[in-house]
Amino acid sequence: HFWIEAQVNGDTVPFLVDTGATLTAVSSQTAARIGVEARPGGIPVMLNTANGTISAEIATIDELRFGNVVARGLDAVIAPG
C-alpha cells in the first residue's frame, strides 16, 4: 500500500493505493466535496473489507488522473470512511 495525490474531476484527492482492491473507493466525505454522486436508483452493495462488511453505493468518476495515467468513466464505490 502507498499514498498518491490524484485528480478526480479536477480536484486533488489523496488515495491509498491497494493493488489487491477490486474497485476504486472514495469516502462519503470526499465524494460530497468533489461532487461524485451515487447512481440514481442504485441499490447499495455489500463489500467485504479488512475491517468487515460494509454497505456502499455505486458511482461513476468522470476522470481520475495521476501522473501520466488517466481513467475515464471509472466505476467506483462511495463508502463510509
mmCIF file of N, CA and C in Angstrom:
data_model
loop_
_atom_site.group_PDB
_atom_site.id
_atom_site.type_symbol
_atom_site.label_atom_id
_atom_site.label_comp_id
_atom_site.label_asym_id
_atom_site.label_seq_id
_atom_site.Cartn_x
_atom_site.Cartn_y
_atom_site.Cartn_z
ATOM 1 N N HIS A 1 0.834 -1.184 0.000
ATOM 2 C CA HIS A 1 0.000 0.000 0.000
ATOM 3 C C HIS A 1 0.881 1.250 0.000
ATOM 4 N N PHE A 2 0.417 2.277 -0.685
ATOM 5 C CA PHE A 2 1.103 3.561 -0.661
ATOM 6 C C PHE A 2 0.093 4.659 -1.000
ATOM 7 N N TRP A 3 0.445 5.898 -0.662
ATOM 8 C CA TRP A 3 -0.432 7.045 -0.887
ATOM 9 C C TRP A 3 -0.013 7.802 -2.133
ATOM 10 N N ILE A 4 -1.006 8.301 -2.882
ATOM 11 C CA ILE A 4 -0.757 9.188 -4.016
ATOM 12 C C ILE A 4 -1.717 10.367 -3.934
ATOM 13 N N GLU A 5 -1.376 11.430 -4.632
ATOM 14 C CA GLU A 5 -2.289 12.557 -4.835
ATOM 15 C C GLU A 5 -2.821 12.399 -6.260
ATOM 16 N N ALA A 6 -4.124 12.291 -6.420
ATOM 17 C CA ALA A 6 -4.740 12.134 -7.736
ATOM 18 C C ALA A 6 -5.700 13.290 -7.981
ATOM 19 N N GLN A 7 -5.995 13.506 -9.234
ATOM 20 C CA GLN A 7 -7.004 14.489 -9.621
ATOM 21 C C GLN A 7 -8.271 13.726 -9.965
ATOM 22 N N VAL A 8 -9.367 14.042 -9.266
ATOM 23 C CA VAL A 8 -10.666 13.431 -9.559
ATOM 24 C C VAL A 8 -11.579 14.547 -10.031
ATOM 25 N N ASN A 9 -11.955 14.472 -11.300
ATOM 26 C CA ASN A 9 -12.797 15.512 -11.898
ATOM 27 C C ASN A 9 -12.216 16.897 -11.641
ATOM 28 N N GLY A 10 -10.876 16.983 -11.622
ATOM 29 C CA GLY A 10 -10.185 18.260 -11.459
ATOM 30 C C GLY A 10 -9.837 18.640 -10.038
ATOM 31 N N ASP A 11 -10.308 17.899 -9.029
ATOM 32 C CA ASP A 11 -9.997 18.189 -7.625
ATOM 33 C C ASP A 11 -8.917 17.233 -7.123
ATOM 34 N N THR A 12 -8.001 17.739 -6.315
ATOM 35 C CA THR A 12 -6.938 16.913 -5.755
ATOM 36 C C THR A 12 -7.470 16.102 -4.581
ATOM 37 N N VAL A 13 -7.192 14.793 -4.626
ATOM 38 C CA VAL A 13 -7.687 13.867 -3.613
ATOM 39 C C VAL A 13 -6.562 12.900 -3.249
ATOM 40 N N PRO A 14 -6.298 12.688 -1.943
ATOM 41 C CA PRO A 14 -5.324 11.659 -1.569
ATOM 42 C C PRO A 14 -5.962 10.276 -1.684
ATOM 43 N N PHE A 15 -5.228 9.324 -2.252
ATOM 44 C CA PHE A 15 -5.703 7.953 -2.388
ATOM 45 C C PHE A 15 -4.700 6.992 -1.778
ATOM 46 N N LEU A 16 -5.219 6.010 -1.076
ATOM 47 C CA LEU A 16 -4.418 4.889 -0.639
ATOM 48 C C LEU A 16 -4.526 3.845 -1.743
ATOM 49 N N VAL A 17 -3.412 3.493 -2.353
ATOM 50 C CA VAL A 17 -3.416 2.516 -3.439
ATOM 51 C C VAL A 17 -3.276 1.124 -2.836
ATOM 52 N N ASP A 18 -4.256 0.298 -3.136
ATOM 53 C CA ASP A 18 -4.265 -1.097 -2.696
ATOM 54 C C ASP A 18 -4.301 -1.940 -3.963
ATOM 55 N N THR A 19 -3.178 -2.543 -4.313
ATOM 56 C CA THR A 19 -3.090 -3.280 -5.574
ATOM 57 C C THR A 19 -3.993 -4.505 -5.598
ATOM 58 N N GLY A 20 -4.514 -4.910 -4.454
ATOM 59 C CA GLY A 20 -5.416 -6.048 -4.409
ATOM 60 C C GLY A 20 -6.881 -5.662 -4.425
ATOM 61 N N ALA A 21 -7.175 -4.368 -4.498
ATOM 62 C CA ALA A 21 -8.571 -3.915 -4.459
ATOM 63 C C ALA A 21 -9.270 -4.200 -5.790
ATOM 64 N N THR A 22 -10.558 -4.492 -5.706
ATOM 65 C CA THR A 22 -11.356 -4.766 -6.894
ATOM 66 C C THR A 22 -11.906 -3.487 -7.499
ATOM 67 N N LEU A 23 -12.257 -2.526 -6.657
ATOM 68 C CA LEU A 23 -12.884 -1.280 -7.095
ATOM 69 C C LEU A 23 -12.150 -0.071 -6.543
ATOM 70 N N THR A 24 -12.353 1.066 -7.199
ATOM 71 C CA THR A 24 -11.899 2.344 -6.666
ATOM 72 C C THR A 24 -12.956 2.823 -5.681
ATOM 73 N N ALA A 25 -12.519 3.231 -4.512
ATOM 74 C CA ALA A 25 -13.456 3.678 -3.476
ATOM 75 C C ALA A 25 -13.103 5.087 -3.030
ATOM 76 N N VAL A 26 -14.128 5.873 -2.765
ATOM 77 C CA VAL A 26 -13.960 7.188 -2.142
ATOM 78 C C VAL A 26 -14.878 7.244 -0.933
ATOM 79 N N SER A 27 -14.457 7.994 0.055
ATOM 80 C CA SER A 27 -15.283 8.136 1.251
ATOM 81 C C SER A 27 -16.493 9.012 0.947
ATOM 82 N N SER A 28 -17.492 8.901 1.771
ATOM 83 C CA SER A 28 -18.686 9.738 1.627
ATOM 84 C C SER A 28 -18.328 11.216 1.686
ATOM 85 N N GLN A 29 -17.412 11.574 2.590
ATOM 86 C CA GLN A 29 -16.999 12.971 2.746
ATOM 87 C C GLN A 29 -16.280 13.473 1.497
ATOM 88 N N THR A 30 -15.381 12.664 0.958
ATOM 89 C CA THR A 30 -14.658 13.062 -0.254
ATOM 90 C C THR A 30 -15.614 13.170 -1.433
ATOM 91 N N ALA A 31 -16.504 12.209 -1.585
ATOM 92 C CA ALA A 31 -17.468 12.242 -2.688
ATOM 93 C C ALA A 31 -18.295 13.526 -2.649
ATOM 94 N N ALA A 32 -18.759 13.908 -1.465
ATOM 95 C CA ALA A 32 -19.553 15.133 -1.338
ATOM 96 C C ALA A 32 -18.721 16.357 -1.708
ATOM 97 N N ARG A 33 -17.458 16.369 -1.297
ATOM 98 C CA ARG A 33 -16.584 17.523 -1.563
ATOM 99 C C ARG A 33 -16.291 17.695 -3.040
ATOM 100 N N ILE A 34 -16.123 16.599 -3.766
ATOM 101 C CA ILE A 34 -15.722 16.695 -5.172
ATOM 102 C C ILE A 34 -16.879 16.486 -6.150
ATOM 103 N N GLY A 35 -18.083 16.280 -5.635
ATOM 104 C CA GLY A 35 -19.261 16.192 -6.495
ATOM 105 C C GLY A 35 -19.497 14.846 -7.150
ATOM 106 N N VAL A 36 -18.953 13.781 -6.572
ATOM 107 C CA VAL A 36 -19.244 12.431 -7.078
ATOM 108 C C VAL A 36 -20.488 11.940 -6.352
ATOM 109 N N GLU A 37 -21.506 11.557 -7.121
ATOM 110 C CA GLU A 37 -22.779 11.143 -6.535
ATOM 111 C C GLU A 37 -23.085 9.690 -6.876
ATOM 112 N N ALA A 38 -23.835 9.046 -5.992
ATOM 113 C CA ALA A 38 -24.284 7.677 -6.247
ATOM 114 C C ALA A 38 -25.180 7.665 -7.469
ATOM 115 N N ARG A 39 -25.149 6.573 -8.206
ATOM 116 C CA ARG A 39 -26.018 6.445 -9.367
ATOM 117 C C ARG A 39 -27.475 6.437 -8.912
ATOM 118 N N PRO A 40 -28.347 7.142 -9.629
ATOM 119 C CA PRO A 40 -29.759 7.194 -9.241
ATOM 120 C C PRO A 40 -30.393 5.807 -9.255
ATOM 121 N N GLY A 41 -31.228 5.553 -8.271
ATOM 122 C CA GLY A 41 -31.955 4.301 -8.205
ATOM 123 C C GLY A 41 -31.107 3.094 -7.887
ATOM 124 N N GLY A 42 -29.856 3.358 -7.529
ATOM 125 C CA GLY A 42 -28.951 2.248 -7.242
ATOM 126 C C GLY A 42 -29.264 1.573 -5.923
ATOM 127 N N ILE A 43 -29.013 0.306 -5.888
ATOM 128 C CA ILE A 43 -29.170 -0.466 -4.662
ATOM 129 C C ILE A 43 -27.794 -0.560 -4.016
ATOM 130 N N PRO A 44 -27.666 -0.277 -2.731
ATOM 131 C CA PRO A 44 -26.356 -0.380 -2.078
ATOM 132 C C PRO A 44 -25.769 -1.781 -2.252
ATOM 133 N N VAL A 45 -24.461 -1.841 -2.341
ATOM 134 C CA VAL A 45 -23.754 -3.112 -2.445
ATOM 135 C C VAL A 45 -23.035 -3.375 -1.133
ATOM 136 N N MET A 46 -22.850 -4.640 -0.832
ATOM 137 C CA MET A 46 -22.118 -5.024 0.369
ATOM 138 C C MET A 46 -20.697 -5.386 -0.045
ATOM 139 N N LEU A 47 -19.719 -4.803 0.650
ATOM 140 C CA LEU A 47 -18.311 -5.042 0.349
ATOM 141 C C LEU A 47 -17.639 -5.699 1.539
ATOM 142 N N ASN A 48 -16.825 -6.690 1.261
ATOM 143 C CA ASN A 48 -16.017 -7.306 2.310
ATOM 144 C C ASN A 48 -14.679 -6.607 2.349
ATOM 145 N N THR A 49 -14.378 -5.980 3.481
ATOM 146 C CA THR A 49 -13.128 -5.247 3.645
ATOM 147 C C THR A 49 -12.305 -5.887 4.757
ATOM 148 N N ALA A 50 -11.102 -5.381 4.930
ATOM 149 C CA ALA A 50 -10.255 -5.876 6.010
ATOM 150 C C ALA A 50 -10.889 -5.611 7.370
ATOM 151 N N ASN A 51 -11.776 -4.609 7.431
ATOM 152 C CA ASN A 51 -12.440 -4.260 8.687
ATOM 153 C C ASN A 51 -13.855 -4.820 8.789
ATOM 154 N N GLY A 52 -14.218 -5.736 7.898
ATOM 155 C CA GLY A 52 -15.551 -6.319 7.949
ATOM 156 C C GLY A 52 -16.386 -5.929 6.742
ATOM 157 N N THR A 53 -17.656 -6.266 6.786
ATOM 158 C CA THR A 53 -18.580 -5.994 5.690
ATOM 159 C C THR A 53 -19.199 -4.608 5.853
ATOM 160 N N ILE A 54 -19.223 -3.847 4.747
ATOM 161 C CA ILE A 54 -19.810 -2.502 4.763
ATOM 162 C C ILE A 54 -20.781 -2.361 3.598
ATOM 163 N N SER A 55 -21.665 -1.381 3.702
ATOM 164 C CA SER A 55 -22.586 -1.032 2.635
ATOM 165 C C SER A 55 -22.016 0.165 1.877
ATOM 166 N N ALA A 56 -22.048 0.114 0.544
ATOM 167 C CA ALA A 56 -21.518 1.200 -0.278
ATOM 168 C C ALA A 56 -22.460 1.431 -1.456
ATOM 169 N N GLU A 57 -22.297 2.582 -2.103
ATOM 170 C CA GLU A 57 -23.130 2.930 -3.251
ATOM 171 C C GLU A 57 -22.258 3.009 -4.498
ATOM 172 N N ILE A 58 -22.787 2.536 -5.618
ATOM 173 C CA ILE A 58 -22.073 2.576 -6.889
ATOM 174 C C ILE A 58 -22.134 3.996 -7.457
ATOM 175 N N ALA A 59 -21.006 4.454 -8.003
ATOM 176 C CA ALA A 59 -20.912 5.780 -8.604
ATOM 177 C C ALA A 59 -20.010 5.694 -9.832
ATOM 178 N N THR A 60 -19.926 6.790 -10.561
ATOM 179 C CA THR A 60 -19.010 6.884 -11.692
ATOM 180 C C THR A 60 -18.122 8.099 -11.492
ATOM 181 N N ILE A 61 -16.820 7.903 -11.631
ATOM 182 C CA ILE A 61 -15.866 9.014 -11.624
ATOM 183 C C ILE A 61 -15.611 9.368 -13.086
ATOM 184 N N ASP A 62 -15.915 10.605 -13.461
ATOM 185 C CA ASP A 62 -15.745 11.012 -14.850
ATOM 186 C C ASP A 62 -14.284 10.911 -15.285
ATOM 187 N N GLU A 63 -13.372 11.405 -14.417
ATOM 188 C CA GLU A 63 -11.949 11.322 -14.755
ATOM 189 C C GLU A 63 -11.109 11.237 -13.496
ATOM 190 N N LEU A 64 -10.218 10.248 -13.448
ATOM 191 C CA LEU A 64 -9.239 10.106 -12.369
ATOM 192 C C LEU A 64 -7.877 10.133 -13.031
ATOM 193 N N ARG A 65 -6.983 11.005 -12.522
ATOM 194 C CA ARG A 65 -5.682 11.203 -13.154
ATOM 195 C C ARG A 65 -4.597 11.262 -12.085
ATOM 196 N N PHE A 66 -3.512 10.529 -12.319
ATOM 197 C CA PHE A 66 -2.301 10.703 -11.513
ATOM 198 C C PHE A 66 -1.102 10.464 -12.412
ATOM 199 N N GLY A 67 -0.170 11.417 -12.374
ATOM 200 C CA GLY A 67 0.965 11.348 -13.297
ATOM 201 C C GLY A 67 0.458 11.307 -14.723
ATOM 202 N N ASN A 68 0.968 10.341 -15.502
ATOM 203 C CA ASN A 68 0.531 10.234 -16.890
ATOM 204 C C ASN A 68 -0.557 9.172 -17.076
ATOM 205 N N VAL A 69 -1.166 8.719 -15.978
ATOM 206 C CA VAL A 69 -2.233 7.718 -16.024
ATOM 207 C C VAL A 69 -3.582 8.419 -15.908
ATOM 208 N N VAL A 70 -4.494 8.102 -16.827
ATOM 209 C CA VAL A 70 -5.832 8.698 -16.810
ATOM 210 C C VAL A 70 -6.860 7.594 -17.010
ATOM 211 N N ALA A 71 -7.913 7.603 -16.190
ATOM 212 C CA ALA A 71 -9.039 6.691 -16.371
ATOM 213 C C ALA A 71 -10.292 7.544 -16.483
ATOM 214 N N ARG A 72 -11.133 7.241 -17.431
ATOM 215 C CA ARG A 72 -12.383 7.979 -17.620
ATOM 216 C C ARG A 72 -13.564 7.017 -17.540
ATOM 217 N N GLY A 73 -14.685 7.525 -16.995
ATOM 218 C CA GLY A 73 -15.876 6.691 -16.860
ATOM 219 C C GLY A 73 -15.625 5.522 -15.934
ATOM 220 N N LEU A 74 -14.919 5.787 -14.849
ATOM 221 C CA LEU A 74 -14.459 4.755 -13.919
ATOM 222 C C LEU A 74 -15.555 4.378 -12.935
ATOM 223 N N ASP A 75 -15.897 3.083 -12.887
ATOM 224 C CA ASP A 75 -16.807 2.610 -11.852
ATOM 225 C C ASP A 75 -16.127 2.751 -10.506
ATOM 226 N N ALA A 76 -16.871 3.178 -9.507
ATOM 227 C CA ALA A 76 -16.328 3.393 -8.168
ATOM 228 C C ALA A 76 -17.421 3.129 -7.145
ATOM 229 N N VAL A 77 -17.022 3.088 -5.891
ATOM 230 C CA VAL A 77 -17.997 2.996 -4.818
ATOM 231 C C VAL A 77 -17.781 4.151 -3.854
ATOM 232 N N ILE A 78 -18.889 4.612 -3.294
ATOM 233 C CA ILE A 78 -18.849 5.599 -2.214
ATOM 234 C C ILE A 78 -19.105 4.820 -0.941
ATOM 235 N N ALA A 79 -18.114 4.843 -0.059
ATOM 236 C CA ALA A 79 -18.176 4.043 1.154
ATOM 237 C C ALA A 79 -17.926 4.916 2.375
ATOM 238 N N PRO A 80 -18.499 4.534 3.507
ATOM 239 C CA PRO A 80 -18.227 5.299 4.723
ATOM 240 C C PRO A 80 -16.739 5.238 5.062
ATOM 241 N N GLY A 81 -16.194 6.363 5.537
ATOM 242 C CA GLY A 81 -14.793 6.402 5.974
ATOM 243 C C GLY A 81 -13.841 6.121 4.870
#
